[in-house]
Amino acid sequence: MSDSRIVTVVDAKNKTFLFNFKELIRYKDLFYYMVLRDVTVMYKQTVLGFLWAILNPFFQVVVFSVVFGTIAGIKTGIDGLPYPVFSCLAIIPWNYFSSTFSASSNSLVNTAGVFTKVYFPRLIIPMVPIFSKLVDFFISLIILVLVMGYYQYTPGSNWYLFLLPLLIIILSSAGLGIWLSSLVLQYRDFRFAVNFLLPLLLYAAPVAFPALKVKEKLGNTVYELYALYPMVGGIEGFRSSFVQNADFPWTLVLISGASALFIFISGAFYFKKMEKHFADVA
């Protein structure tokens, strides 16, 4: 009788440049089920379920519109653009970034009991939230349609360009998630740093104000350096895609895109370097 057992050989000397794509493809079913589990667990035993993906940005838009649009009197910088539409076009991509940033950063710590016992590509773990949170992102676009409908605001003709800034946000989220998941696993202090950083990153991003304010107040050089923060090009590009008579901010998008790519590649290098130590520090 022949032995039909499947033997998996784990080679510690991974000679691939960044990722072992053949291995990742081999575990694609596991990745799919982990993403599906992440989505279902998120709203399990909740009364409103996926409605939270709409209610959360709705209340944020209300608060931002009252605090920054009415009380602080911040202008959108674009004629005919209501502040609630302006803020909604920034809050939706920001929520995706912040949720993936937090979930990916803590992913290795939260699943240490699994990957220390069963072998599969560790990179799958911080990448799961990057894809599972896209469900919330696309559901939350419903609130954008409702807000635009309420103010009778028609999207601009460049709406399809939103995919480019969305790619920048996904790339930067994945890069930061890979970086921080490794650091949090080794140095638990970074777990608290993540909670500390998120509000600061929100205030620094052009969510409540247009990025052009930076150019007006601090000059073009600072404006371009500001775009090294990937969410600047991500948010401004996403917002400009839907706004009427607005020039697409190619300079910001290209700078932020290059920065996001650097974060992703450097994070992948660090993850690959430290992966062999994960089981020891988990």
Short mmCIF file of C-alpha atoms in Angstrom, two decimals:
data_model
loop_
_atom_site.label_atom_id
_atom_site.label_comp_id
_atom_site.label_asym_id
_atom_site.label_seq_id
_atom_site.Cartn_x
_atom_site.Cartn_y
_atom_site.Cartn_z
CA MET A 1 0.00 0.00 0.00
CA SER A 2 1.55 3.33 -1.07
CA ASP A 3 2.08 6.22 1.31
CA SER A 4 -0.16 9.08 0.12
CA ARG A 5 0.86 11.62 2.74
CA ILE A 6 1.68 15.13 1.52
CA VAL A 7 5.05 16.38 2.73
CA THR A 8 5.75 20.12 2.84
CA VAL A 9 9.40 21.10 2.81
CA VAL A 10 10.14 24.48 4.37
CA ASP A 11 13.33 26.02 2.98
CA ALA A 12 14.69 28.66 5.33
CA LYS A 13 16.89 30.03 2.55
CA ASN A 14 14.33 31.94 0.54
CA LYS A 15 16.32 33.21 -2.42
CA THR A 16 13.53 35.26 -3.96
CA PHE A 17 13.98 39.02 -4.23
CA LEU A 18 11.03 39.96 -2.01
CA PHE A 19 8.22 37.42 -2.04
CA ASN A 20 7.98 33.77 -2.95
CA PHE A 21 5.08 34.24 -5.37
CA LYS A 22 4.80 30.53 -6.14
CA GLU A 23 4.29 29.82 -2.45
CA LEU A 24 1.79 32.65 -2.07
CA ILE A 25 -0.21 31.33 -5.03
CA ARG A 26 -0.15 27.84 -3.51
CA TYR A 27 -1.77 29.23 -0.34
CA LYS A 28 -4.31 31.43 -2.15
CA ASP A 29 -7.25 29.40 -0.80
CA LEU A 30 -6.06 29.94 2.77
CA PHE A 31 -5.73 33.65 2.08
CA TYR A 32 -9.25 33.76 0.64
CA TYR A 33 -10.80 32.04 3.66
CA MET A 34 -8.88 34.26 6.09
CA VAL A 35 -10.21 37.35 4.33
CA LEU A 36 -13.74 35.90 4.34
CA ARG A 37 -13.45 35.05 8.03
CA ASP A 38 -12.22 38.58 8.80
CA VAL A 39 -15.26 40.08 7.08
CA THR A 40 -17.82 37.77 8.71
CA VAL A 41 -16.32 37.96 12.22
CA MET A 42 -16.31 41.77 12.06
CA TYR A 43 -20.11 41.98 12.04
CA LYS A 44 -20.99 38.69 13.68
CA GLN A 45 -23.73 38.96 16.33
CA THR A 46 -24.39 42.63 15.51
CA VAL A 47 -27.90 43.95 14.96
CA LEU A 48 -27.09 46.44 12.21
CA GLY A 49 -24.35 44.40 10.54
CA PHE A 50 -22.93 46.01 7.41
CA LEU A 51 -24.97 49.17 8.08
CA TRP A 52 -22.16 50.20 10.42
CA ALA A 53 -19.99 50.68 7.34
CA ILE A 54 -22.45 53.42 6.31
CA LEU A 55 -23.34 54.87 9.72
CA ASN A 56 -19.73 55.35 10.81
CA PRO A 57 -18.73 57.72 7.96
CA PHE A 58 -22.16 59.40 8.09
CA PHE A 59 -21.70 60.56 11.69
CA GLN A 60 -18.10 61.54 10.97
CA VAL A 61 -19.26 63.72 8.07
CA VAL A 62 -21.82 65.38 10.35
CA VAL A 63 -19.23 66.12 13.06
CA PHE A 64 -16.61 67.37 10.58
CA SER A 65 -19.16 69.56 8.83
CA VAL A 66 -20.31 71.17 12.08
CA VAL A 67 -16.89 71.56 13.72
CA PHE A 68 -14.68 72.41 10.76
CA GLY A 69 -17.14 73.59 8.12
CA THR A 70 -19.45 75.71 10.31
CA ILE A 71 -17.67 76.59 13.56
CA ALA A 72 -14.08 76.83 12.24
CA GLY A 73 -15.29 78.16 8.89
CA ILE A 74 -12.82 76.18 6.78
CA LYS A 75 -13.45 76.68 3.08
CA THR A 76 -13.23 73.88 0.53
CA GLY A 77 -11.31 76.07 -1.91
CA ILE A 78 -13.57 74.93 -4.77
CA ASP A 79 -16.59 76.95 -5.89
CA GLY A 80 -19.88 75.13 -5.51
CA LEU A 81 -18.48 72.27 -3.43
CA PRO A 82 -20.45 71.86 -0.16
CA TYR A 83 -18.29 71.09 2.87
CA PRO A 84 -20.16 67.84 3.72
CA VAL A 85 -19.32 66.49 0.23
CA PHE A 86 -15.74 67.76 0.60
CA SER A 87 -15.27 66.02 3.96
CA CYS A 88 -17.04 62.83 2.87
CA LEU A 89 -14.61 62.47 -0.05
CA ALA A 90 -11.76 62.45 2.47
CA ILE A 91 -13.30 60.52 5.36
CA ILE A 92 -14.08 57.43 3.26
CA PRO A 93 -10.48 56.82 2.08
CA TRP A 94 -9.14 57.83 5.49
CA ASN A 95 -11.33 55.28 7.28
CA TYR A 96 -9.99 52.54 5.02
CA PHE A 97 -6.40 53.59 5.75
CA SER A 98 -6.87 53.89 9.52
CA SER A 99 -8.69 50.56 9.88
CA THR A 100 -6.09 48.66 7.84
CA PHE A 101 -3.25 50.48 9.60
CA SER A 102 -4.51 49.36 13.01
CA ALA A 103 -5.56 45.82 12.05
CA SER A 104 -2.43 44.97 10.06
CA SER A 105 -0.11 46.37 12.73
CA ASN A 106 -1.49 44.02 15.38
CA SER A 107 -2.12 41.06 13.09
CA LEU A 108 1.00 39.00 13.89
CA VAL A 109 0.57 39.46 17.64
CA ASN A 110 -3.09 38.45 17.47
CA THR A 111 -2.40 35.30 15.44
CA ALA A 112 0.86 34.21 17.08
CA GLY A 113 -0.81 31.08 18.43
CA VAL A 114 -1.54 29.96 14.87
CA PHE A 115 1.59 30.68 12.82
CA THR A 116 3.90 29.27 15.51
CA LYS A 117 2.21 25.86 15.18
CA VAL A 118 1.27 25.62 11.50
CA TYR A 119 3.39 26.66 8.54
CA PHE A 120 2.08 29.02 5.87
CA PRO A 121 3.54 32.23 4.40
CA ARG A 122 3.56 34.74 7.26
CA LEU A 123 3.06 37.60 4.82
CA ILE A 124 -0.55 36.48 4.42
CA ILE A 125 -1.38 37.62 7.95
CA PRO A 126 -0.79 41.41 7.67
CA MET A 127 -2.19 41.39 4.13
CA VAL A 128 -5.59 39.98 5.14
CA PRO A 129 -6.96 43.30 6.54
CA ILE A 130 -5.80 45.13 3.42
CA PHE A 131 -8.34 43.15 1.39
CA SER A 132 -11.05 42.51 3.99
CA LYS A 133 -11.41 46.23 4.77
CA LEU A 134 -12.06 46.94 1.09
CA VAL A 135 -15.55 45.53 1.69
CA ASP A 136 -16.26 48.34 4.16
CA PHE A 137 -14.69 50.86 1.79
CA PHE A 138 -16.97 50.02 -1.12
CA ILE A 139 -20.05 49.78 1.11
CA SER A 140 -19.26 53.22 2.56
CA LEU A 141 -19.39 54.69 -0.96
CA ILE A 142 -23.17 54.48 -0.51
CA ILE A 143 -22.98 57.39 1.95
CA LEU A 144 -21.03 59.37 -0.66
CA VAL A 145 -23.82 58.82 -3.18
CA LEU A 146 -26.43 59.86 -0.59
CA VAL A 147 -24.55 63.01 0.45
CA MET A 148 -23.98 64.02 -3.18
CA GLY A 149 -27.64 63.33 -3.93
CA TYR A 150 -28.81 65.43 -0.98
CA TYR A 151 -26.76 68.42 -2.15
CA GLN A 152 -27.59 67.69 -5.81
CA TYR A 153 -23.90 67.58 -6.57
CA THR A 154 -22.93 65.75 -9.76
CA PRO A 155 -19.50 64.03 -9.83
CA GLY A 156 -16.90 65.32 -12.27
CA SER A 157 -16.00 63.56 -15.49
CA ASN A 158 -12.69 62.26 -14.06
CA TRP A 159 -14.38 60.04 -11.47
CA TYR A 160 -12.66 56.91 -12.87
CA LEU A 161 -9.27 58.29 -11.79
CA PHE A 162 -10.13 57.45 -8.17
CA LEU A 163 -8.61 54.01 -8.74
CA LEU A 164 -5.11 55.53 -8.90
CA PRO A 165 -5.18 57.26 -5.48
CA LEU A 166 -6.97 54.20 -4.08
CA LEU A 167 -4.02 52.10 -5.23
CA ILE A 168 -1.66 54.50 -3.43
CA ILE A 169 -3.68 54.15 -0.22
CA ILE A 170 -3.72 50.35 -0.52
CA LEU A 171 0.02 50.25 -1.20
CA SER A 172 0.89 52.53 1.73
CA SER A 173 -1.49 50.65 4.05
CA ALA A 174 0.11 47.34 3.07
CA GLY A 175 3.62 48.72 3.46
CA LEU A 176 2.97 50.23 6.88
CA GLY A 177 1.11 47.10 7.95
CA ILE A 178 4.05 44.89 6.97
CA TRP A 179 6.51 47.22 8.71
CA LEU A 180 4.56 47.63 11.94
CA SER A 181 3.33 44.05 12.27
CA SER A 182 6.98 42.96 12.41
CA LEU A 183 7.94 45.72 14.86
CA VAL A 184 4.93 45.17 17.13
CA LEU A 185 5.70 41.46 17.37
CA GLN A 186 9.29 42.16 18.45
CA TYR A 187 8.76 45.33 20.48
CA ARG A 188 5.33 45.50 22.08
CA ASP A 189 5.74 49.22 22.77
CA PHE A 190 4.93 49.82 19.12
CA ARG A 191 1.44 48.50 19.82
CA PHE A 192 0.79 51.62 21.90
CA ALA A 193 2.59 53.80 19.38
CA VAL A 194 0.07 52.78 16.71
CA ASN A 195 -2.83 54.13 18.79
CA PHE A 196 -0.82 57.29 19.42
CA LEU A 197 0.10 57.82 15.77
CA LEU A 198 -3.34 57.43 14.18
CA PRO A 199 -4.87 60.70 15.50
CA LEU A 200 -1.70 62.59 14.55
CA LEU A 201 -1.81 61.15 11.05
CA LEU A 202 -5.47 62.19 10.78
CA TYR A 203 -4.71 65.80 11.71
CA ALA A 204 -1.76 65.85 9.30
CA ALA A 205 -3.80 64.51 6.37
CA PRO A 206 -5.90 66.87 4.21
CA VAL A 207 -9.18 65.54 5.58
CA ALA A 208 -10.65 68.67 7.19
CA PHE A 209 -8.81 71.13 4.92
CA PRO A 210 -7.63 71.22 1.29
CA ALA A 211 -3.94 70.47 0.68
CA LEU A 212 -3.63 73.74 -1.26
CA LYS A 213 -3.80 75.54 2.10
CA VAL A 214 -0.31 74.18 2.79
CA LYS A 215 0.93 75.67 -0.48
CA GLU A 216 -0.69 79.02 0.28
CA LYS A 217 0.70 79.26 3.80
CA LEU A 218 4.09 77.51 3.53
CA GLY A 219 5.07 77.60 -0.14
CA ASN A 220 5.49 75.13 -2.98
CA THR A 221 8.57 73.35 -1.57
CA VAL A 222 6.82 72.43 1.68
CA TYR A 223 3.73 71.53 -0.35
CA GLU A 224 5.68 68.95 -2.37
CA LEU A 225 7.45 67.64 0.74
CA TYR A 226 4.02 67.33 2.35
CA ALA A 227 3.10 64.90 -0.44
CA LEU A 228 5.71 62.44 0.87
CA TYR A 229 2.96 61.50 3.31
CA PRO A 230 1.11 59.04 1.03
CA MET A 231 -2.34 59.97 2.32
CA VAL A 232 -1.89 63.49 0.94
CA GLY A 233 -1.85 62.34 -2.67
CA GLY A 234 -4.27 59.54 -1.82
CA ILE A 235 -6.95 61.78 -0.33
CA GLU A 236 -6.48 64.77 -2.64
CA GLY A 237 -6.45 62.50 -5.67
CA PHE A 238 -9.56 60.63 -4.53
CA ARG A 239 -11.37 63.88 -3.77
CA SER A 240 -10.39 65.57 -7.04
CA SER A 241 -11.61 62.57 -9.03
CA PHE A 242 -15.21 63.29 -8.02
CA VAL A 243 -15.13 67.09 -7.90
CA GLN A 244 -16.40 69.18 -10.79
CA ASN A 245 -13.96 71.51 -12.59
CA ALA A 246 -11.02 70.42 -10.43
CA ASP A 247 -7.57 69.69 -11.82
CA PHE A 248 -6.30 66.26 -10.88
CA PRO A 249 -3.28 66.77 -8.53
CA TRP A 250 -0.78 64.77 -10.57
CA THR A 251 2.22 66.20 -8.71
CA LEU A 252 0.88 65.16 -5.31
CA VAL A 253 -0.25 61.77 -6.60
CA LEU A 254 3.11 60.97 -8.21
CA ILE A 255 5.11 62.01 -5.13
CA SER A 256 2.78 60.15 -2.77
CA GLY A 257 2.81 57.13 -5.09
CA ALA A 258 6.61 56.99 -5.06
CA SER A 259 6.60 57.34 -1.26
CA ALA A 260 4.01 54.56 -0.88
CA LEU A 261 6.06 52.28 -3.14
CA PHE A 262 9.18 52.94 -1.06
CA ILE A 263 7.33 52.17 2.18
CA PHE A 264 5.98 48.94 0.71
CA ILE A 265 9.32 47.69 -0.66
CA SER A 266 11.29 48.63 2.47
CA GLY A 267 8.62 47.00 4.65
CA ALA A 268 8.80 43.84 2.55
CA PHE A 269 12.59 43.73 2.93
CA TYR A 270 12.35 44.16 6.71
CA PHE A 271 9.57 41.56 6.99
CA LYS A 272 11.61 39.05 5.00
CA LYS A 273 14.69 39.72 7.12
CA MET A 274 12.90 39.29 10.45
CA GLU A 275 10.48 36.50 9.49
CA LYS A 276 12.82 33.73 10.66
CA HIS A 277 12.73 35.21 14.19
CA PHE A 278 8.93 35.52 14.47
CA ALA A 279 8.38 32.18 16.22
CA ASP A 280 11.05 33.06 18.81
CA VAL A 281 9.58 36.42 19.81
CA ALA A 282 5.85 35.62 19.45
#
